[in-house]
Amino acid sequence: VQENITLREKLDESFRMVDTNTFIQKDSLFKYIGARVIRNTINRQKNYIFINKGSKHGIRPDMGVIASEGVVGTVVEVSENYSRIMSVLHNQNKISARIKKNRHLGNMEWDGTSYQFGTLTDIPNHVKLFIGDTIVTSGNSLLFPEGIIIGTVQNYQTNNQEKFSNASVKYSVDFNSLYYVYIIVNMMQEELNSFEEK
């Protein structure tokens, strides 16, 4: 897990590129904290995951959580040694998503049926989408870097009566065998939150 954290922190999406007119400097934007899943549900309408790290390890609410296979959820509550994560398999969790091949935006939601599938909503009807297309995080939130895989399109039908359509997406993470996760620390989150409040 620690080796994966070290490698993940070297990826380009973990850095903010700063243009100084003479050179491009990599400025660290995301750090990762590894943790083990100690409790996880997949068969409820509001599923949560509990992990063995908490506030004393640097975890706080509103941090994104991923596994090596893709997006897992969002931290909603922490104690000193434990954290509770709102799983992607929660009917009130909505993730800003992007179709990887053409960068069009949508939202990933869970309809409460199968733990393997979610729904990509708000897809403009003019967007061409095919089975197998990859859905990733948009980068439009403070929780996840851009380009973290969410899943692949399994079914898509355009509704000509509406301006937007939906697609069935198979999650890249197998939530039934989830064991290790990585909590994303956005090093610029406090500054961005403060700036938005002004």
Coordinates of C-alpha atoms in Angstrom, one line a residue:
V1 CA 0.0 0.0 0.0
Q2 CA 2.8 2.4 0.9
E3 CA 4.6 1.7 -2.3
N4 CA 1.4 2.4 -4.3
I5 CA 1.0 5.7 -2.4
T6 CA 4.5 6.8 -3.3
L7 CA 4.0 5.9 -7.0
R8 CA 0.5 7.6 -7.1
E9 CA 2.0 10.8 -5.7
K10 CA 4.4 10.9 -8.6
L11 CA 1.6 10.9 -11.3
D12 CA 1.1 14.2 -13.2
E13 CA -2.4 14.6 -11.8
S14 CA -1.0 14.9 -8.3
F15 CA 0.7 18.1 -9.3
R16 CA -0.4 21.6 -10.2
M17 CA 1.6 23.0 -13.1
V18 CA 2.8 26.5 -12.5
D19 CA 3.8 28.7 -15.5
T20 CA 6.6 31.1 -14.7
N21 CA 7.2 32.2 -18.3
T22 CA 10.7 30.6 -18.2
F23 CA 9.9 27.1 -16.9
I24 CA 7.1 24.8 -15.7
Q25 CA 7.3 23.8 -12.1
K26 CA 5.5 20.8 -10.6
D27 CA 3.8 21.9 -7.4
S28 CA 2.4 19.1 -5.2
L29 CA -1.4 19.2 -5.2
F30 CA -2.6 15.8 -4.0
K31 CA -1.2 13.5 -1.3
Y32 CA -2.6 10.0 -0.4
I33 CA -3.2 8.2 2.9
G34 CA -3.5 4.4 2.7
A35 CA -6.1 2.6 4.9
R36 CA -7.7 -0.8 5.3
V37 CA -11.5 -1.4 5.1
I38 CA -12.8 -2.9 8.3
R39 CA -16.5 -2.8 7.5
N40 CA -18.4 -2.4 4.3
T41 CA -22.0 -2.8 3.1
I42 CA -23.3 -3.2 -0.5
N43 CA -26.9 -4.3 -0.1
R44 CA -28.6 -1.1 1.4
Q45 CA -29.8 2.1 -0.2
K46 CA -27.3 4.1 1.9
N47 CA -24.0 2.1 2.0
Y48 CA -21.0 3.1 4.1
I49 CA -17.5 1.9 4.5
F50 CA -15.4 2.1 7.7
I51 CA -11.6 2.3 7.6
N52 CA -8.9 2.0 10.2
K53 CA -7.5 5.5 9.9
G54 CA -8.9 8.8 11.3
S55 CA -8.1 12.4 12.3
K56 CA -4.8 11.6 13.9
H57 CA -3.6 10.3 10.5
G58 CA -4.7 13.5 8.7
I59 CA -8.1 12.4 7.5
R60 CA -11.0 14.8 7.7
P61 CA -14.6 15.0 6.2
D62 CA -15.0 15.9 2.5
M63 CA -12.0 14.0 1.3
G64 CA -12.3 11.7 -1.8
V65 CA -11.5 8.0 -1.5
I66 CA -10.3 5.7 -4.2
A67 CA -9.0 2.1 -4.6
S68 CA -6.4 1.0 -7.1
E69 CA -9.3 0.2 -9.5
G70 CA -11.1 3.5 -9.3
V71 CA -13.4 5.8 -7.3
V72 CA -14.8 4.5 -3.9
G73 CA -16.6 7.4 -2.2
T74 CA -16.3 10.4 0.2
V75 CA -15.3 10.7 3.8
V76 CA -18.2 12.0 5.8
E77 CA -17.2 11.4 9.5
V78 CA -14.0 10.8 11.4
S79 CA -12.9 9.9 14.9
E80 CA -9.3 9.8 16.1
N81 CA -8.6 6.3 14.7
Y82 CA -11.5 5.6 12.3
S83 CA -13.4 7.1 9.4
R84 CA -16.8 6.6 7.8
I85 CA -17.0 6.8 4.0
M86 CA -20.2 7.4 2.0
S87 CA -19.8 4.8 -0.6
V88 CA -20.4 5.3 -4.3
L89 CA -23.2 2.8 -3.5
H90 CA -25.3 5.5 -1.7
N91 CA -28.4 6.9 -3.2
Q92 CA -27.5 10.4 -2.2
N93 CA -23.9 10.3 -3.5
K94 CA -23.3 12.2 -6.8
I95 CA -19.9 12.4 -8.5
S96 CA -19.0 14.9 -11.2
A97 CA -17.9 12.7 -14.1
R98 CA -16.5 13.1 -17.6
I99 CA -16.6 10.9 -20.7
K100 CA -12.9 10.2 -21.3
K101 CA -12.8 10.2 -25.1
N102 CA -14.6 13.5 -25.7
R103 CA -14.5 15.2 -22.2
H104 CA -18.2 15.8 -22.0
L105 CA -19.6 16.2 -18.5
G106 CA -22.2 14.2 -16.6
N107 CA -23.0 13.0 -13.1
M108 CA -22.6 9.5 -11.7
E109 CA -25.3 8.3 -9.4
W110 CA -26.4 4.9 -7.9
D111 CA -30.0 3.7 -8.3
G112 CA -29.9 1.3 -5.4
T113 CA -30.2 -1.9 -7.4
S114 CA -26.9 -3.7 -8.3
Y115 CA -23.6 -2.9 -6.5
Q116 CA -21.9 -3.4 -9.9
F117 CA -23.7 -0.7 -11.8
G118 CA -24.4 3.0 -11.6
T119 CA -26.0 5.6 -13.9
L120 CA -24.3 8.4 -15.8
T121 CA -26.9 11.2 -16.0
D122 CA -27.2 14.5 -17.8
I123 CA -25.6 13.5 -21.1
P124 CA -26.5 15.9 -23.9
N125 CA -28.3 14.0 -26.7
H126 CA -25.9 15.1 -29.3
V127 CA -23.0 13.4 -27.5
K128 CA -22.0 10.1 -29.2
L129 CA -21.6 7.4 -26.6
F130 CA -20.8 3.7 -27.1
I131 CA -20.6 0.5 -25.0
G132 CA -17.2 0.3 -23.5
D133 CA -16.5 4.0 -23.3
T134 CA -14.6 5.0 -20.2
I135 CA -16.1 7.3 -17.5
V136 CA -13.7 9.2 -15.3
T137 CA -13.8 11.9 -12.6
S138 CA -14.1 15.4 -14.1
G139 CA -11.7 17.3 -11.9
N140 CA -14.4 19.9 -11.3
S141 CA -14.6 19.1 -7.5
L142 CA -12.1 19.5 -4.7
L143 CA -12.4 15.8 -3.9
F144 CA -10.9 13.9 -6.8
P145 CA -8.1 14.6 -9.4
E146 CA -9.2 14.6 -13.0
G147 CA -9.1 11.2 -14.8
I148 CA -9.7 8.7 -12.0
I149 CA -11.7 5.8 -13.5
I150 CA -15.3 5.3 -12.4
G151 CA -16.3 2.6 -14.8
T152 CA -17.3 1.7 -18.4
V153 CA -20.5 2.2 -20.3
Q154 CA -22.6 -1.0 -20.5
N155 CA -25.8 0.3 -22.1
Y156 CA -26.9 3.6 -23.6
Q157 CA -30.0 4.8 -25.4
T158 CA -30.8 8.3 -26.6
N159 CA -34.2 9.7 -25.6
N160 CA -35.3 12.1 -28.4
Q161 CA -38.1 13.4 -26.3
E162 CA -35.6 14.8 -23.8
K163 CA -32.5 17.1 -24.0
F164 CA -30.4 14.7 -21.9
S165 CA -30.0 10.9 -21.7
N166 CA -28.6 8.4 -19.2
A167 CA -26.2 5.5 -19.5
S168 CA -25.7 2.4 -17.4
V169 CA -22.1 2.2 -16.2
K170 CA -20.3 -0.8 -14.7
Y171 CA -18.1 0.3 -11.8
S172 CA -14.4 -0.4 -12.1
V173 CA -14.3 -1.2 -8.4
D174 CA -15.6 -4.5 -7.1
F175 CA -17.2 -3.2 -3.8
N176 CA -17.8 -6.7 -2.6
S177 CA -14.0 -7.4 -2.3
L178 CA -12.8 -4.0 -1.3
Y179 CA -9.9 -4.2 1.1
Y180 CA -7.4 -1.3 0.7
V181 CA -8.3 2.3 -0.1
Y182 CA -6.5 5.6 -0.5
I183 CA -7.8 8.8 0.9
I184 CA -7.0 11.9 -1.2
V185 CA -5.7 15.0 0.5
N186 CA -6.1 18.1 -1.6
M187 CA -3.3 20.3 -0.5
M188 CA -5.1 23.4 -1.9
Q189 CA -8.6 22.7 -0.5
E190 CA -8.6 25.1 2.4
E191 CA -7.4 28.0 0.2
L192 CA -10.0 27.2 -2.4
N193 CA -12.8 26.9 0.2
S194 CA -11.8 30.2 1.7
F195 CA -11.6 31.9 -1.7
E196 CA -15.1 30.6 -2.7
E197 CA -16.6 31.9 0.6
K198 CA -15.4 35.4 -0.2

